[in-house]
Every structure is written in C-alpha cells, then in structure tokens.
Amino acid sequence: MQRFLFICLSIFLVILSACSSKVVSSKGGSTSASTKSSHKKIDKIYEEDLSQYLPKYKQLNEANDTLNYPKKNTKKAYLTEEPMHINKKLDAILDTISLKNKSIRYANGFRIQIYVGNDRKAADDAKIYTYQTYPEIYPYISYQQPIYKVKIGDFLNRMDAERYFVTIKENFPSAMILPDRVEIKRGILVK
C-alpha cells in the first residue's frame, strides 16, 4: 500500500514539473513569467533618486582650512563648597554591608602541606624551618592519631601559593598545594 502511494506521488510530481509554464526569452534561455515581472520591479527601484538620503558634510573654509562648526558654549564649571548629602537609607545599607564584611574572618584559599608522618620531631623541624626561612608565612600543625600534618601559608589564590611552592619543593619533595580555609587577614599580608 505504501509502495503504491509512493509510486503515485512520484508520477504526480513528474507530470506537474512537465506541465509547468515556461516562457522563452529573447536570448534563447527559458525563464518563468514571475521572474520576468520581478526584473521590471527591480529596474523601477533603481531609477529612484536617493540623493536626498546621502550624508552631507561641512565644507572646509578656504582661508583657514578648518571646518565651519558652530562654536560651543564654553562655560567653566566650578566646584561648589556645598557638602554632598547621601541618602540616609543608602548610608544605613552601606554601614550594614561594612559590618558584615568586617565579621568575615575566613575564606576559601590554599595552603602548602610540607610534612605528613607520625614523627613529632620531624613535624617540629618542618615548622621551625618555615619560621626561619619564611617569616611572613604562618605554619599550622594538626594531629590526627597517629599522623602529624604541617601546612604553611594563608594564600587567597593559587598563584601566590605557586610562588612559594617552587622553593619549598626543593627541601620537601612530598610537598603539595591543597585547598583549605584560610584567614583573610594573614592572607593579605602574604607577599
């Protein structure tokens, strides 16, 4: 059934395309009647005078070789000594935002872990090395039985941690940069 419908539709399309009206042009090629009429419309459009829509430019003054623009009003603005008043509601909102920002002590940042092991003396040695070599970086020791971990720094972004990591890696080959919660005040002081 579907095959029969497909064949009938194909025959219909062939007959339809053969019966389409074609007009022979004077050049010998064949064009349809609708195409010929559209050429006449296009010719009319191009015959219109569009010069009124062209942009107009100022002419140069032959004496000065400068443009003849109208002169602007050149009044100087002077600063007034009157105080600028801030809306009281806006002032209150800014104060609350300031208080919230001051209360935030911690942010997501990075620390360099330089030691992991179960030897307390080695952890203390790593901490002392950090104090002596990098006085601006604060070391942290954590203990989870039986492992000691020494992490250093309060880096707010990874690029700051990478600068110290290159030199620390020479003395502590197992060192790695880890994401951690850092103190903002100490993070700002890291150079």
PDB file of C-alpha atoms in Angstrom:
ATOM      1  CA  MET A   1       0.000   0.000   0.000  1.00  0.00           C
ATOM      2  CA  GLN A   2       2.764   2.417   0.906  1.00  0.00           C
ATOM      3  CA  ARG A   3       4.695   1.462  -2.176  1.00  0.00           C
ATOM      4  CA  PHE A   4       1.661   2.206  -4.350  1.00  0.00           C
ATOM      5  CA  LEU A   5       1.204   5.646  -2.743  1.00  0.00           C
ATOM      6  CA  PHE A   6       4.890   6.417  -3.255  1.00  0.00           C
ATOM      7  CA  ILE A   7       4.701   5.490  -6.956  1.00  0.00           C
ATOM      8  CA  CYS A   8       1.534   7.574  -7.477  1.00  0.00           C
ATOM      9  CA  LEU A   9       3.113  10.568  -5.750  1.00  0.00           C
ATOM     10  CA  SER A  10       6.257  10.247  -7.892  1.00  0.00           C
ATOM     11  CA  ILE A  11       4.230  10.130 -11.110  1.00  0.00           C
ATOM     12  CA  PHE A  12       2.205  13.153  -9.987  1.00  0.00           C
ATOM     13  CA  LEU A  13       5.367  15.178  -9.345  1.00  0.00           C
ATOM     14  CA  VAL A  14       6.841  14.262 -12.725  1.00  0.00           C
ATOM     15  CA  ILE A  15       3.644  15.309 -14.523  1.00  0.00           C
ATOM     16  CA  LEU A  16       3.442  18.527 -12.513  1.00  0.00           C
ATOM     17  CA  SER A  17       7.011  19.523 -13.340  1.00  0.00           C
ATOM     18  CA  ALA A  18       6.485  18.760 -17.050  1.00  0.00           C
ATOM     19  CA  CYS A  19       3.327  20.873 -17.228  1.00  0.00           C
ATOM     20  CA  SER A  20       4.820  23.990 -15.601  1.00  0.00           C
ATOM     21  CA  SER A  21       4.541  27.024 -17.863  1.00  0.00           C
ATOM     22  CA  LYS A  22       7.805  28.305 -19.269  1.00  0.00           C
ATOM     23  CA  VAL A  23       8.311  31.424 -21.319  1.00  0.00           C
ATOM     24  CA  VAL A  24      11.150  31.617 -23.801  1.00  0.00           C
ATOM     25  CA  SER A  25      13.136  34.848 -23.527  1.00  0.00           C
ATOM     26  CA  SER A  26      14.555  36.787 -26.459  1.00  0.00           C
ATOM     27  CA  LYS A  27      18.069  35.484 -25.713  1.00  0.00           C
ATOM     28  CA  GLY A  28      17.012  31.909 -26.173  1.00  0.00           C
ATOM     29  CA  GLY A  29      17.065  30.841 -22.495  1.00  0.00           C
ATOM     30  CA  SER A  30      13.909  29.855 -20.679  1.00  0.00           C
ATOM     31  CA  THR A  31      12.613  31.878 -17.718  1.00  0.00           C
ATOM     32  CA  SER A  32       9.327  31.816 -15.873  1.00  0.00           C
ATOM     33  CA  ALA A  33       6.776  34.614 -16.139  1.00  0.00           C
ATOM     34  CA  SER A  34       7.084  35.588 -12.491  1.00  0.00           C
ATOM     35  CA  THR A  35      10.859  36.085 -12.821  1.00  0.00           C
ATOM     36  CA  LYS A  36      10.393  38.374 -15.806  1.00  0.00           C
ATOM     37  CA  SER A  37       7.933  40.582 -13.943  1.00  0.00           C
ATOM     38  CA  SER A  38      10.243  40.858 -10.930  1.00  0.00           C
ATOM     39  CA  HIS A  39      13.021  42.238 -13.207  1.00  0.00           C
ATOM     40  CA  LYS A  40      10.724  45.126 -14.172  1.00  0.00           C
ATOM     41  CA  LYS A  41      10.108  45.944 -10.484  1.00  0.00           C
ATOM     42  CA  ILE A  42      13.829  45.941  -9.725  1.00  0.00           C
ATOM     43  CA  ASP A  43      14.515  48.309 -12.654  1.00  0.00           C
ATOM     44  CA  LYS A  44      11.989  50.770 -11.224  1.00  0.00           C
ATOM     45  CA  ILE A  45      13.615  50.701  -7.799  1.00  0.00           C
ATOM     46  CA  TYR A  46      16.994  51.661  -9.228  1.00  0.00           C
ATOM     47  CA  GLU A  47      15.527  54.555 -11.168  1.00  0.00           C
ATOM     48  CA  GLU A  48      14.560  56.364  -7.947  1.00  0.00           C
ATOM     49  CA  ASP A  49      16.531  59.411  -6.855  1.00  0.00           C
ATOM     50  CA  LEU A  50      18.093  58.597  -3.479  1.00  0.00           C
ATOM     51  CA  SER A  51      20.395  61.606  -3.266  1.00  0.00           C
ATOM     52  CA  GLN A  52      18.268  63.138  -0.522  1.00  0.00           C
ATOM     53  CA  TYR A  53      19.382  60.315   1.786  1.00  0.00           C
ATOM     54  CA  LEU A  54      23.125  60.778   1.255  1.00  0.00           C
ATOM     55  CA  PRO A  55      25.054  62.265   4.192  1.00  0.00           C
ATOM     56  CA  LYS A  56      26.048  65.888   3.929  1.00  0.00           C
ATOM     57  CA  TYR A  57      29.469  67.077   5.120  1.00  0.00           C
ATOM     58  CA  LYS A  58      30.695  70.520   6.099  1.00  0.00           C
ATOM     59  CA  GLN A  59      32.991  72.217   3.586  1.00  0.00           C
ATOM     60  CA  LEU A  60      36.487  73.368   4.516  1.00  0.00           C
ATOM     61  CA  ASN A  61      36.948  77.093   4.868  1.00  0.00           C
ATOM     62  CA  GLU A  62      39.462  78.037   2.176  1.00  0.00           C
ATOM     63  CA  ALA A  63      41.020  80.840   4.236  1.00  0.00           C
ATOM     64  CA  ASN A  64      41.718  78.847   7.429  1.00  0.00           C
ATOM     65  CA  ASP A  65      41.488  75.228   6.180  1.00  0.00           C
ATOM     66  CA  THR A  66      39.318  74.396   9.182  1.00  0.00           C
ATOM     67  CA  LEU A  67      35.792  73.116   9.453  1.00  0.00           C
ATOM     68  CA  ASN A  68      32.999  75.640   9.976  1.00  0.00           C
ATOM     69  CA  TYR A  69      31.422  74.176  13.089  1.00  0.00           C
ATOM     70  CA  PRO A  70      29.255  76.301  15.324  1.00  0.00           C
ATOM     71  CA  LYS A  71      31.110  77.316  18.464  1.00  0.00           C
ATOM     72  CA  LYS A  72      30.100  75.639  21.698  1.00  0.00           C
ATOM     73  CA  ASN A  73      29.122  77.499  24.811  1.00  0.00           C
ATOM     74  CA  THR A  74      32.333  77.335  26.857  1.00  0.00           C
ATOM     75  CA  LYS A  75      31.289  77.998  30.424  1.00  0.00           C
ATOM     76  CA  LYS A  76      33.632  76.662  33.086  1.00  0.00           C
ATOM     77  CA  ALA A  77      32.125  74.511  35.790  1.00  0.00           C
ATOM     78  CA  TYR A  78      33.322  75.472  39.250  1.00  0.00           C
ATOM     79  CA  LEU A  79      33.299  73.163  42.231  1.00  0.00           C
ATOM     80  CA  THR A  80      30.876  74.203  44.910  1.00  0.00           C
ATOM     81  CA  GLU A  81      31.758  74.059  48.543  1.00  0.00           C
ATOM     82  CA  GLU A  82      28.382  72.662  49.490  1.00  0.00           C
ATOM     83  CA  PRO A  83      28.638  69.179  51.023  1.00  0.00           C
ATOM     84  CA  MET A  84      27.194  66.286  49.081  1.00  0.00           C
ATOM     85  CA  HIS A  85      24.393  64.682  51.065  1.00  0.00           C
ATOM     86  CA  ILE A  86      23.954  60.927  50.941  1.00  0.00           C
ATOM     87  CA  ASN A  87      20.546  59.480  51.334  1.00  0.00           C
ATOM     88  CA  LYS A  88      20.114  58.188  54.917  1.00  0.00           C
ATOM     89  CA  LYS A  89      18.765  54.832  53.740  1.00  0.00           C
ATOM     90  CA  LEU A  90      21.770  54.303  51.480  1.00  0.00           C
ATOM     91  CA  ASP A  91      24.107  55.256  54.314  1.00  0.00           C
ATOM     92  CA  ALA A  92      22.467  52.697  56.609  1.00  0.00           C
ATOM     93  CA  ILE A  93      22.763  49.946  53.987  1.00  0.00           C
ATOM     94  CA  LEU A  94      26.446  50.726  53.421  1.00  0.00           C
ATOM     95  CA  ASP A  95      27.071  50.515  57.166  1.00  0.00           C
ATOM     96  CA  THR A  96      25.446  47.082  57.433  1.00  0.00           C
ATOM     97  CA  ILE A  97      27.473  45.802  54.487  1.00  0.00           C
ATOM     98  CA  SER A  98      30.638  47.138  56.103  1.00  0.00           C
ATOM     99  CA  LEU A  99      29.851  45.381  59.395  1.00  0.00           C
ATOM    100  CA  LYS A 100      29.176  42.084  57.619  1.00  0.00           C
ATOM    101  CA  ASN A 101      32.460  42.328  55.730  1.00  0.00           C
ATOM    102  CA  LYS A 102      34.381  43.006  58.947  1.00  0.00           C
ATOM    103  CA  SER A 103      32.864  39.954  60.625  1.00  0.00           C
ATOM    104  CA  ILE A 104      34.106  37.594  57.883  1.00  0.00           C
ATOM    105  CA  ARG A 105      37.386  36.093  59.061  1.00  0.00           C
ATOM    106  CA  TYR A 106      37.830  33.065  56.829  1.00  0.00           C
ATOM    107  CA  ALA A 107      37.709  32.426  53.091  1.00  0.00           C
ATOM    108  CA  ASN A 108      38.438  29.556  50.752  1.00  0.00           C
ATOM    109  CA  GLY A 109      42.091  29.571  49.822  1.00  0.00           C
ATOM    110  CA  PHE A 110      45.189  27.373  49.655  1.00  0.00           C
ATOM    111  CA  ARG A 111      47.901  26.029  51.944  1.00  0.00           C
ATOM    112  CA  ILE A 112      51.075  24.114  51.193  1.00  0.00           C
ATOM    113  CA  GLN A 113      51.343  20.802  53.017  1.00  0.00           C
ATOM    114  CA  ILE A 114      55.046  20.187  53.663  1.00  0.00           C
ATOM    115  CA  TYR A 115      55.032  17.222  56.044  1.00  0.00           C
ATOM    116  CA  VAL A 116      52.824  14.190  56.689  1.00  0.00           C
ATOM    117  CA  GLY A 117      54.026  11.483  59.060  1.00  0.00           C
ATOM    118  CA  ASN A 118      53.957  10.041  62.577  1.00  0.00           C
ATOM    119  CA  ASP A 119      57.212  11.607  63.832  1.00  0.00           C
ATOM    120  CA  ARG A 120      56.630  14.593  66.145  1.00  0.00           C
ATOM    121  CA  LYS A 121      60.255  15.769  65.924  1.00  0.00           C
ATOM    122  CA  ALA A 122      60.182  15.872  62.110  1.00  0.00           C
ATOM    123  CA  ALA A 123      56.942  17.896  62.206  1.00  0.00           C
ATOM    124  CA  ASP A 124      58.519  20.385  64.635  1.00  0.00           C
ATOM    125  CA  ASP A 125      61.636  20.626  62.454  1.00  0.00           C
ATOM    126  CA  ALA A 126      59.462  21.471  59.427  1.00  0.00           C
ATOM    127  CA  LYS A 127      57.673  24.144  61.474  1.00  0.00           C
ATOM    128  CA  ILE A 128      60.975  25.678  62.655  1.00  0.00           C
ATOM    129  CA  TYR A 129      62.326  25.641  59.081  1.00  0.00           C
ATOM    130  CA  THR A 130      59.267  27.603  57.967  1.00  0.00           C
ATOM    131  CA  TYR A 131      59.699  30.188  60.734  1.00  0.00           C
ATOM    132  CA  GLN A 132      63.342  30.721  59.823  1.00  0.00           C
ATOM    133  CA  THR A 133      63.062  30.705  56.035  1.00  0.00           C
ATOM    134  CA  TYR A 134      59.672  32.357  55.501  1.00  0.00           C
ATOM    135  CA  PRO A 135      58.779  34.591  58.469  1.00  0.00           C
ATOM    136  CA  GLU A 136      55.740  36.048  56.639  1.00  0.00           C
ATOM    137  CA  ILE A 137      54.113  32.597  56.325  1.00  0.00           C
ATOM    138  CA  TYR A 138      52.447  31.070  59.355  1.00  0.00           C
ATOM    139  CA  PRO A 139      52.779  27.267  59.848  1.00  0.00           C
ATOM    140  CA  TYR A 140      49.951  25.047  61.144  1.00  0.00           C
ATOM    141  CA  ILE A 141      50.421  21.645  62.785  1.00  0.00           C
ATOM    142  CA  SER A 142      47.481  19.270  63.021  1.00  0.00           C
ATOM    143  CA  TYR A 143      47.412  15.870  64.660  1.00  0.00           C
ATOM    144  CA  GLN A 144      45.020  13.064  63.855  1.00  0.00           C
ATOM    145  CA  GLN A 145      46.208   9.975  65.626  1.00  0.00           C
ATOM    146  CA  PRO A 146      48.866   8.797  64.644  1.00  0.00           C
ATOM    147  CA  ILE A 147      49.615  11.302  61.859  1.00  0.00           C
ATOM    148  CA  TYR A 148      51.089  14.797  62.101  1.00  0.00           C
ATOM    149  CA  LYS A 149      50.463  17.243  59.258  1.00  0.00           C
ATOM    150  CA  VAL A 150      52.294  20.523  58.773  1.00  0.00           C
ATOM    151  CA  LYS A 151      50.680  23.063  56.457  1.00  0.00           C
ATOM    152  CA  ILE A 152      52.004  26.536  55.805  1.00  0.00           C
ATOM    153  CA  GLY A 153      50.565  29.767  54.492  1.00  0.00           C
ATOM    154  CA  ASP A 154      47.242  31.502  54.109  1.00  0.00           C
ATOM    155  CA  PHE A 155      47.100  32.021  50.353  1.00  0.00           C
ATOM    156  CA  LEU A 156      43.949  33.587  48.944  1.00  0.00           C
ATOM    157  CA  ASN A 157      44.722  32.466  45.391  1.00  0.00           C
ATOM    158  CA  ARG A 158      46.706  29.609  43.905  1.00  0.00           C
ATOM    159  CA  MET A 159      49.232  31.840  42.123  1.00  0.00           C
ATOM    160  CA  ASP A 160      50.580  33.115  45.463  1.00  0.00           C
ATOM    161  CA  ALA A 161      50.951  29.545  46.695  1.00  0.00           C
ATOM    162  CA  GLU A 162      52.744  28.519  43.486  1.00  0.00           C
ATOM    163  CA  ARG A 163      55.477  31.134  44.034  1.00  0.00           C
ATOM    164  CA  TYR A 164      56.425  29.657  47.426  1.00  0.00           C
ATOM    165  CA  PHE A 165      55.799  26.076  46.330  1.00  0.00           C
ATOM    166  CA  VAL A 166      58.698  26.088  43.850  1.00  0.00           C
ATOM    167  CA  THR A 167      61.317  26.824  46.548  1.00  0.00           C
ATOM    168  CA  ILE A 168      59.691  24.653  49.219  1.00  0.00           C
ATOM    169  CA  LYS A 169      59.585  21.659  46.867  1.00  0.00           C
ATOM    170  CA  GLU A 170      63.409  21.578  46.879  1.00  0.00           C
ATOM    171  CA  ASN A 171      63.561  20.875  50.636  1.00  0.00           C
ATOM    172  CA  PHE A 172      60.293  18.949  50.974  1.00  0.00           C
ATOM    173  CA  PRO A 173      59.798  16.792  47.851  1.00  0.00           C
ATOM    174  CA  SER A 174      56.446  15.460  49.103  1.00  0.00           C
ATOM    175  CA  ALA A 175      55.002  18.984  49.430  1.00  0.00           C
ATOM    176  CA  MET A 176      51.715  19.758  47.685  1.00  0.00           C
ATOM    177  CA  ILE A 177      49.233  22.608  47.395  1.00  0.00           C
ATOM    178  CA  LEU A 178      45.862  21.872  48.983  1.00  0.00           C
ATOM    179  CA  PRO A 179      42.636  23.877  49.101  1.00  0.00           C
ATOM    180  CA  ASP A 180      41.845  24.935  52.658  1.00  0.00           C
ATOM    181  CA  ARG A 181      40.015  27.503  54.737  1.00  0.00           C
ATOM    182  CA  VAL A 182      42.389  30.418  55.375  1.00  0.00           C
ATOM    183  CA  GLU A 183      42.386  33.575  57.484  1.00  0.00           C
ATOM    184  CA  ILE A 184      41.814  36.638  55.342  1.00  0.00           C
ATOM    185  CA  LYS A 185      43.994  38.998  57.418  1.00  0.00           C
ATOM    186  CA  ARG A 186      47.004  36.703  57.192  1.00  0.00           C
ATOM    187  CA  GLY A 187      46.318  36.012  53.515  1.00  0.00           C
ATOM    188  CA  ILE A 188      46.505  39.713  52.715  1.00  0.00           C
ATOM    189  CA  LEU A 189      49.906  40.004  54.422  1.00  0.00           C
ATOM    190  CA  VAL A 190      51.493  37.268  52.252  1.00  0.00           C
ATOM    191  CA  LYS A 191      53.686  38.881  49.607  1.00  0.00           C
TER     192      LYS A 191
END
